[in-house]
Amino acid sequence: MEGRRPSPCADPRPAPTEEHAISTPRAPKDPRAPRTPRVPRTGRAPRTGGAPRPAHHAGRRAALRALAVSVLCAVLGAGTPALARTAALDDAGKTVAYRGHTFTVPAGWPVVDLARNPTACVRFDRHAVYLGDAGGQQDCPARVTGRTEALWLRPATAVKAAVTENPTAREFRATAPSEGIAVTAPYGTDRATAQRVLRSAGLPVAAARTEPPLTTPAAPALPADATAHQGKGFDTCAAPGQGAMDAWRTDSPYGAVGVYIGGVNRGCAQPNLTADWVRTQYTKGWRFLPLYVGPQPTAGAGSCADDCAAIQDPAPQGRAAAEDAVAQAGALGLGKGSVLYNDLEQYTPGAALTARVLGYLAAWTGRLHELGYRSGAYGSVSSLVADLVDNAATTTLPDVIHFAHWNDEAALTDPVLPAALWADHQRVHQYAGDRTETYGGARISVDRDLLDVAAQAP
């Protein structure tokens, strides 16, 4: 209700449950559709009326209020799980205690207890604190794009406090001893807030180690056909749990799964996406569509909510994205010869913007080729695909095109695509989006794809 102040002992927003997510899911949006102009928000009118209150009355009331708050917090705290207890700190922050460690976070961040809400989606496009291991079947939208400051704390074996940073993905990772926790702290434009949150728990942020992307240990590589498939597939924001994958392998029409392997604008955490998970799916017959959500054409491109990191320096950013994508793919067992798809959301083509996008994608493709991988690109037929076709003679084309046109037609042709381009098993069509489907009792929100991608010749 407008004008009602939140409790000082609890988060001002309710923790998500299966019925109440952190934010209201966006309505499905055709990637071809033009963007609707945003209407600026209007501020609230200042409060008026009432005479100023005497200072000594205000001080007395503040003291009484503080006493009442302390009693109230003590009462409420008695019924709150120790691992997820929070307390008001001041107007700017609150403390969150987890497994013997205490973090100070902004007061407006909701705290999500994943043990109580096992289907809650761990998202990094919204401010939040997540406590515990994510459930095997998160209830995530099909697509979440963007990155902001958040915190995810979960149990882990740790012998010392350590912090690493991936500046390309804008993410801190940390470990802490005592009962042992693993910390993931993504950030958007406010790196300093992520640092303060980690520092508040005594983690050595000042000594954070920046690892070159290509030093990530690689898992044993899967066979070369891991990213090759002819037939239907789906992509979804968070890699599903094993039960859902098994149910869908048996009952669904799909044989390929799109997984978001990294990128500064990847919005969903990926607790299931490990090398073991990828190898298990491969042995069960699944093939992969690895998607990397790097810098976007604009902050508000496609499904971004004006909070996406944008392309500003095309060539260096394209090369850095390719190196990070190879590191993430290699750690999952997707080796040389695999196709890695750069996700570029819908935008309005124009001279300067088109040049930035094509320059970024050309650098991405060139660096992937140097590293032994094949280049894929995802985009709308009304933006990226149109720009690539119009400039085919002067730009470096990706090896495989993943074109979005939500026309509900499972076909690999489109009026925008010339027959001569990407003609040799080099096409994926995302033909429907934001569809919730259930197979074998497992419910997942997906985008639907049709693939015709061959393995790289030896």
CSV table of C-alpha atoms in Angstrom, one decimal, residues 76-406:
chain,number,residue,atom,x,y,z
A,76,LEU,CA,10.5,-12.1,15.3
A,77,GLY,CA,14.0,-13.4,15.3
A,78,ALA,CA,13.1,-16.2,17.7
A,79,GLY,CA,11.0,-17.8,15.1
A,80,THR,CA,13.5,-17.3,12.2
A,81,PRO,CA,15.9,-20.0,11.1
A,82,ALA,CA,19.4,-19.1,12.4
A,83,LEU,CA,21.0,-19.6,9.0
A,84,ALA,CA,18.6,-17.1,7.3
A,85,ARG,CA,18.2,-14.5,10.1
A,86,THR,CA,18.3,-10.8,9.1
A,87,ALA,CA,18.3,-7.7,11.2
A,88,ALA,CA,17.7,-4.0,10.3
A,89,LEU,CA,21.0,-2.1,10.4
A,90,ASP,CA,19.9,1.4,9.3
A,91,ASP,CA,18.1,3.0,6.4
A,92,ALA,CA,20.9,1.9,4.0
A,93,GLY,CA,21.7,-1.6,5.1
A,94,LYS,CA,20.8,-4.8,6.9
A,95,THR,CA,22.8,-7.8,8.0
A,96,VAL,CA,22.3,-11.4,6.7
A,97,ALA,CA,23.8,-14.2,8.8
A,98,TYR,CA,24.6,-17.6,7.1
A,99,ARG,CA,26.6,-20.5,8.4
A,100,GLY,CA,28.6,-18.4,10.8
A,101,HIS,CA,29.3,-15.5,8.4
A,102,THR,CA,27.6,-12.1,8.5
A,103,PHE,CA,27.1,-9.9,5.4
A,104,THR,CA,25.9,-6.3,5.3
A,105,VAL,CA,23.7,-5.8,2.2
A,106,PRO,CA,21.5,-2.9,1.0
A,107,ALA,CA,18.2,-2.8,3.0
A,108,GLY,CA,16.0,-3.2,-0.1
A,109,TRP,CA,17.4,-6.5,-1.2
A,110,PRO,CA,14.9,-9.3,-0.5
A,111,VAL,CA,16.3,-12.5,1.2
A,112,VAL,CA,15.3,-15.8,-0.5
A,113,ASP,CA,15.7,-18.9,1.6
A,114,LEU,CA,16.0,-21.6,-1.1
A,115,ALA,CA,15.3,-24.4,1.4
A,116,ARG,CA,11.9,-22.9,2.0
A,117,ASN,CA,11.4,-22.0,-1.7
A,118,PRO,CA,13.0,-24.8,-3.6
A,119,THR,CA,11.5,-23.7,-6.9
A,120,ALA,CA,12.7,-20.1,-6.6
A,121,CYS,CA,14.8,-19.0,-9.6
A,122,VAL,CA,18.3,-17.7,-8.7
A,123,ARG,CA,18.4,-14.6,-10.9
A,124,PHE,CA,21.2,-12.0,-11.2
A,125,ASP,CA,19.1,-9.4,-13.0
A,126,ARG,CA,17.4,-8.4,-9.7
A,127,HIS,CA,18.8,-7.3,-6.4
A,128,ALA,CA,18.5,-10.2,-4.0
A,129,VAL,CA,20.2,-12.4,-1.5
A,130,TYR,CA,19.9,-16.2,-2.0
A,131,LEU,CA,20.6,-18.6,0.8
A,132,GLY,CA,21.4,-22.3,0.2
A,133,ASP,CA,21.6,-24.6,-2.7
A,134,ALA,CA,19.2,-24.0,-5.6
A,135,GLY,CA,16.4,-26.6,-6.1
A,136,GLY,CA,16.7,-29.2,-8.8
A,137,GLN,CA,13.9,-27.6,-10.8
A,138,GLN,CA,14.0,-23.8,-10.6
A,139,ASP,CA,10.9,-22.1,-11.8
A,140,CYS,CA,12.6,-19.7,-14.2
A,141,PRO,CA,11.3,-17.8,-17.2
A,142,ALA,CA,12.6,-19.0,-20.5
A,143,ARG,CA,14.9,-16.1,-20.8
A,144,VAL,CA,16.4,-13.6,-18.4
A,145,THR,CA,18.8,-11.0,-19.7
A,146,GLY,CA,20.8,-8.4,-17.7
A,147,ARG,CA,23.1,-8.2,-14.7
A,148,THR,CA,23.0,-6.3,-11.5
A,149,GLU,CA,24.3,-6.6,-7.9
A,150,ALA,CA,23.2,-9.7,-6.0
A,151,LEU,CA,24.5,-12.3,-3.5
A,152,TRP,CA,24.3,-16.0,-3.5
A,153,LEU,CA,25.5,-17.9,-0.4
A,154,ARG,CA,25.6,-21.7,-0.3
A,155,PRO,CA,27.3,-24.5,1.6
A,156,ALA,CA,30.8,-25.5,0.4
A,157,THR,CA,34.0,-27.0,1.8
A,158,ALA,CA,36.5,-24.2,2.3
A,159,VAL,CA,39.8,-24.2,4.1
A,160,LYS,CA,40.6,-20.5,3.7
A,161,ALA,CA,39.0,-17.2,2.7
A,162,ALA,CA,39.7,-16.4,-0.9
A,163,VAL,CA,38.2,-14.1,-3.6
A,164,THR,CA,38.5,-14.2,-7.4
A,165,GLU,CA,37.0,-11.9,-10.0
A,166,ASN,CA,36.0,-12.4,-13.6
A,167,PRO,CA,35.9,-8.8,-14.9
A,168,THR,CA,34.5,-9.9,-18.3
A,169,ALA,CA,31.5,-11.6,-16.7
A,170,ARG,CA,31.4,-9.0,-13.8
A,171,GLU,CA,31.3,-11.5,-11.1
A,172,PHE,CA,33.2,-12.2,-7.8
A,173,ARG,CA,33.5,-15.7,-6.4
A,174,ALA,CA,34.6,-16.3,-2.9
A,175,THR,CA,35.1,-19.0,-0.3
A,176,ALA,CA,35.1,-18.7,3.4
A,177,PRO,CA,36.0,-21.2,6.2
A,178,SER,CA,34.2,-21.7,9.6
A,179,GLU,CA,31.2,-23.9,8.5
A,180,GLY,CA,32.3,-23.3,4.9
A,181,ILE,CA,30.4,-21.3,2.3
A,182,ALA,CA,30.7,-20.5,-1.4
A,183,VAL,CA,29.8,-16.9,-2.4
A,184,THR,CA,28.8,-15.6,-5.8
A,185,ALA,CA,28.5,-11.8,-6.1
A,186,PRO,CA,27.6,-10.6,-9.6
A,187,TYR,CA,27.6,-6.9,-10.3
A,188,GLY,CA,26.4,-4.6,-13.1
A,189,THR,CA,27.5,-1.0,-13.0
A,190,ASP,CA,28.1,-0.9,-9.2
A,191,ARG,CA,31.2,-2.9,-8.6
A,192,ALA,CA,31.8,-1.0,-5.4
A,193,THR,CA,28.6,-2.3,-3.7
A,194,ALA,CA,29.6,-5.9,-4.5
A,195,GLN,CA,33.0,-5.2,-2.9
A,196,ARG,CA,31.5,-3.7,0.2
A,197,VAL,CA,29.2,-6.6,0.7
A,198,LEU,CA,32.1,-9.1,0.5
A,199,ARG,CA,34.3,-6.9,2.7
A,200,SER,CA,31.6,-6.7,5.4
A,201,ALA,CA,32.0,-10.5,5.9
A,202,GLY,CA,35.8,-10.2,6.2
A,203,LEU,CA,36.5,-11.6,2.8
A,204,PRO,CA,39.8,-10.4,1.3
A,205,VAL,CA,38.4,-8.3,-1.6
A,206,ALA,CA,41.5,-6.1,-1.8
A,207,ALA,CA,43.5,-9.3,-2.7
A,208,ALA,CA,41.0,-10.6,-5.2
A,209,ARG,CA,42.8,-12.5,-7.9
A,210,THR,CA,41.8,-11.9,-11.5
A,211,GLU,CA,42.3,-15.0,-13.5
A,212,PRO,CA,42.9,-14.8,-17.3
A,213,PRO,CA,39.9,-16.5,-18.9
A,214,LEU,CA,41.9,-19.1,-20.7
A,215,THR,CA,43.6,-20.5,-17.6
A,216,THR,CA,40.3,-22.1,-16.5
A,217,PRO,CA,40.9,-25.9,-16.2
A,218,ALA,CA,39.2,-27.7,-19.0
A,219,ALA,CA,37.1,-30.8,-18.5
A,220,PRO,CA,37.8,-33.9,-20.7
A,221,ALA,CA,36.3,-32.9,-24.1
A,222,LEU,CA,33.2,-34.5,-25.4
A,223,PRO,CA,33.1,-35.9,-29.0
A,224,ALA,CA,32.9,-33.3,-31.8
A,225,ASP,CA,29.2,-33.9,-32.4
A,226,ALA,CA,28.2,-32.4,-29.0
A,227,THR,CA,26.9,-29.2,-30.6
A,228,ALA,CA,25.5,-30.9,-33.8
A,229,HIS,CA,21.9,-31.8,-34.2
A,230,GLN,CA,19.2,-32.1,-36.8
A,231,GLY,CA,15.8,-31.8,-35.3
A,232,LYS,CA,13.9,-29.9,-32.5
A,233,GLY,CA,15.5,-28.4,-29.4
A,234,PHE,CA,14.7,-26.0,-26.7
A,235,ASP,CA,16.6,-23.4,-24.7
A,236,THR,CA,15.8,-22.3,-21.2
A,237,CYS,CA,17.2,-19.8,-18.7
A,238,ALA,CA,18.6,-22.3,-16.2
A,239,ALA,CA,19.8,-25.8,-17.0
A,240,PRO,CA,17.1,-28.2,-15.7
A,241,GLY,CA,17.7,-30.9,-13.1
A,242,GLN,CA,18.4,-34.4,-14.0
A,243,GLY,CA,14.9,-35.6,-13.3
A,244,ALA,CA,13.4,-33.1,-15.7
A,245,MET,CA,16.0,-33.9,-18.4
A,246,ASP,CA,15.3,-37.6,-18.2
A,247,ALA,CA,11.5,-37.0,-18.4
A,248,TRP,CA,11.9,-34.8,-21.4
A,249,ARG,CA,14.3,-37.1,-23.1
A,250,THR,CA,11.7,-39.8,-22.9
A,251,ASP,CA,8.5,-37.9,-23.6
A,252,SER,CA,9.3,-34.6,-25.4
A,253,PRO,CA,10.0,-34.1,-29.1
A,254,TYR,CA,13.3,-32.4,-28.3
A,255,GLY,CA,16.8,-33.8,-28.8
A,256,ALA,CA,18.9,-30.6,-28.1
A,257,VAL,CA,19.0,-28.3,-25.2
A,258,GLY,CA,20.2,-24.7,-25.2
A,259,VAL,CA,22.3,-23.8,-22.2
A,260,TYR,CA,23.5,-20.3,-21.1
A,261,ILE,CA,27.2,-20.9,-20.5
A,262,GLY,CA,28.2,-17.4,-19.5
A,263,GLY,CA,28.5,-13.7,-20.3
A,264,VAL,CA,28.1,-10.4,-18.6
A,265,ASN,CA,24.4,-10.3,-19.3
A,266,ARG,CA,23.5,-13.9,-18.4
A,267,GLY,CA,20.7,-13.4,-15.9
A,268,CYS,CA,20.1,-16.8,-14.4
A,269,ALA,CA,22.5,-18.7,-12.2
A,270,GLN,CA,23.4,-22.2,-13.3
A,271,PRO,CA,23.7,-24.5,-10.3
A,272,ASN,CA,23.1,-27.6,-12.5
A,273,LEU,CA,25.4,-26.6,-15.3
A,274,THR,CA,28.6,-28.6,-14.6
A,275,ALA,CA,30.9,-30.8,-16.6
A,276,ASP,CA,29.3,-33.8,-15.1
A,277,TRP,CA,25.8,-32.6,-16.0
A,278,VAL,CA,26.9,-31.9,-19.6
A,279,ARG,CA,28.5,-35.3,-20.0
A,280,THR,CA,25.5,-37.1,-18.5
A,281,GLN,CA,23.1,-35.4,-20.9
A,282,TYR,CA,25.4,-36.2,-23.8
A,283,THR,CA,25.5,-39.9,-22.9
A,284,LYS,CA,21.7,-40.0,-22.7
A,285,GLY,CA,21.5,-38.6,-26.2
A,286,TRP,CA,21.1,-34.9,-25.7
A,287,ARG,CA,23.0,-32.4,-27.9
A,288,PHE,CA,23.8,-28.8,-27.0
A,289,LEU,CA,23.2,-25.2,-28.1
A,290,PRO,CA,25.7,-23.2,-26.0
A,291,LEU,CA,24.6,-19.6,-25.6
A,292,TYR,CA,26.8,-16.8,-24.4
A,293,VAL,CA,25.2,-13.5,-23.4
A,294,GLY,CA,27.9,-10.9,-23.8
A,295,PRO,CA,27.6,-7.1,-24.2
A,296,GLN,CA,24.4,-6.1,-26.0
A,297,PRO,CA,23.8,-3.7,-28.8
A,298,THR,CA,22.2,-1.3,-26.3
A,299,ALA,CA,21.3,-1.3,-22.6
A,300,GLY,CA,17.7,-1.8,-23.5
A,301,ALA,CA,18.0,-4.3,-26.4
A,302,GLY,CA,15.4,-7.0,-26.7
A,303,SER,CA,14.5,-8.5,-23.3
A,304,CYS,CA,16.9,-6.2,-21.4
A,305,ALA,CA,15.2,-3.8,-19.0
A,306,ASP,CA,17.7,-1.0,-19.6
A,307,ASP,CA,20.1,-2.9,-17.4
A,308,CYS,CA,22.3,-4.7,-19.9
A,309,ALA,CA,26.0,-4.0,-20.3
A,310,ALA,CA,26.3,-2.6,-23.8
A,311,ILE,CA,28.9,-2.8,-26.6
A,312,GLN,CA,31.1,0.3,-26.3
A,313,ASP,CA,34.5,-0.9,-27.7
A,314,PRO,CA,33.6,-3.5,-30.2
A,315,ALA,CA,36.8,-5.3,-31.1
A,316,PRO,CA,38.3,-5.7,-27.6
A,317,GLN,CA,35.0,-6.6,-26.2
A,318,GLY,CA,34.3,-9.2,-28.9
A,319,ARG,CA,37.7,-10.8,-28.4
A,320,ALA,CA,37.3,-10.8,-24.6
A,321,ALA,CA,33.9,-12.4,-24.9
A,322,ALA,CA,35.2,-15.1,-27.2
A,323,GLU,CA,38.1,-15.9,-24.7
A,324,ASP,CA,35.7,-16.1,-21.8
A,325,ALA,CA,33.2,-18.2,-23.7
A,326,VAL,CA,35.9,-20.7,-24.7
A,327,ALA,CA,37.0,-20.9,-21.0
A,328,GLN,CA,33.4,-21.6,-19.8
A,329,ALA,CA,32.8,-24.1,-22.7
A,330,GLY,CA,36.0,-25.9,-22.0
A,331,ALA,CA,35.3,-26.2,-18.3
A,332,LEU,CA,32.0,-27.9,-19.3
A,333,GLY,CA,33.7,-30.3,-21.7
A,334,LEU,CA,32.7,-28.6,-24.9
A,335,GLY,CA,36.0,-28.7,-26.8
A,336,LYS,CA,37.4,-27.4,-30.0
A,337,GLY,CA,35.1,-27.7,-33.0
A,338,SER,CA,32.1,-26.8,-30.8
A,339,VAL,CA,29.7,-24.0,-32.0
A,340,LEU,CA,29.4,-21.2,-29.4
A,341,TYR,CA,26.5,-18.8,-30.0
A,342,ASN,CA,26.7,-15.1,-29.1
A,343,ASP,CA,23.3,-13.9,-28.0
A,344,LEU,CA,22.5,-10.4,-29.3
A,345,GLU,CA,19.1,-9.2,-28.5
A,346,GLN,CA,16.8,-7.2,-30.8
A,347,TYR,CA,17.8,-3.7,-31.6
A,348,THR,CA,17.0,-1.0,-34.2
A,349,PRO,CA,19.6,-1.1,-37.0
A,350,GLY,CA,21.4,2.1,-37.8
A,351,ALA,CA,24.7,3.3,-39.2
A,352,ALA,CA,26.6,3.7,-35.9
A,353,LEU,CA,24.9,0.9,-34.0
A,354,THR,CA,25.1,-1.5,-36.9
A,355,ALA,CA,28.9,-0.8,-37.2
A,356,ARG,CA,29.4,-1.5,-33.5
A,357,VAL,CA,27.4,-4.8,-33.5
A,358,LEU,CA,29.1,-6.1,-36.7
A,359,GLY,CA,32.6,-5.1,-35.4
A,360,TYR,CA,31.9,-6.9,-32.1
A,361,LEU,CA,30.7,-10.0,-33.8
A,362,ALA,CA,33.5,-10.1,-36.3
A,363,ALA,CA,36.0,-9.9,-33.4
A,364,TRP,CA,34.1,-12.7,-31.6
A,365,THR,CA,34.2,-14.9,-34.7
A,366,GLY,CA,37.9,-14.2,-35.5
A,367,ARG,CA,39.0,-15.0,-31.9
A,368,LEU,CA,36.9,-18.2,-31.7
A,369,HIS,CA,38.5,-19.4,-34.9
A,370,GLU,CA,42.0,-18.7,-33.5
A,371,LEU,CA,41.1,-20.8,-30.5
A,372,GLY,CA,39.7,-23.7,-32.6
A,373,TYR,CA,36.0,-23.1,-32.0
A,374,ARG,CA,33.2,-22.3,-34.5
A,375,SER,CA,31.2,-19.1,-34.2
A,376,GLY,CA,27.4,-19.0,-33.9
A,377,ALA,CA,25.3,-15.9,-33.5
A,378,TYR,CA,21.7,-15.5,-32.2
A,379,GLY,CA,19.6,-12.6,-33.2
A,380,SER,CA,16.3,-11.4,-34.6
A,381,VAL,CA,15.6,-11.5,-38.3
A,382,SER,CA,14.6,-7.8,-38.0
A,383,SER,CA,18.0,-6.7,-36.5
A,384,LEU,CA,21.1,-8.8,-36.4
A,385,VAL,CA,20.2,-11.1,-39.2
A,386,ALA,CA,19.2,-8.2,-41.5
A,387,ASP,CA,22.4,-6.4,-40.7
A,388,LEU,CA,24.5,-9.5,-41.4
A,389,VAL,CA,22.7,-10.2,-44.7
A,390,ASP,CA,23.0,-6.5,-45.8
A,391,ASN,CA,26.7,-6.5,-45.1
A,392,ALA,CA,27.6,-10.0,-46.0
A,393,ALA,CA,30.2,-8.9,-48.5
A,394,THR,CA,32.1,-6.6,-46.1
A,395,THR,CA,31.9,-8.3,-42.7
A,396,THR,CA,33.0,-11.6,-41.2
A,397,LEU,CA,30.0,-13.9,-40.9
A,398,PRO,CA,29.4,-16.4,-38.1
A,399,ASP,CA,29.6,-20.0,-39.1
A,400,VAL,CA,26.1,-20.8,-37.9
A,401,ILE,CA,23.1,-18.4,-37.6
A,402,HIS,CA,20.5,-18.9,-34.9
A,403,PHE,CA,17.7,-16.7,-36.1
A,404,ALA,CA,14.7,-15.6,-34.0
A,405,HIS,CA,11.3,-15.3,-35.7
A,406,TRP,CA,8.4,-16.3,-33.5
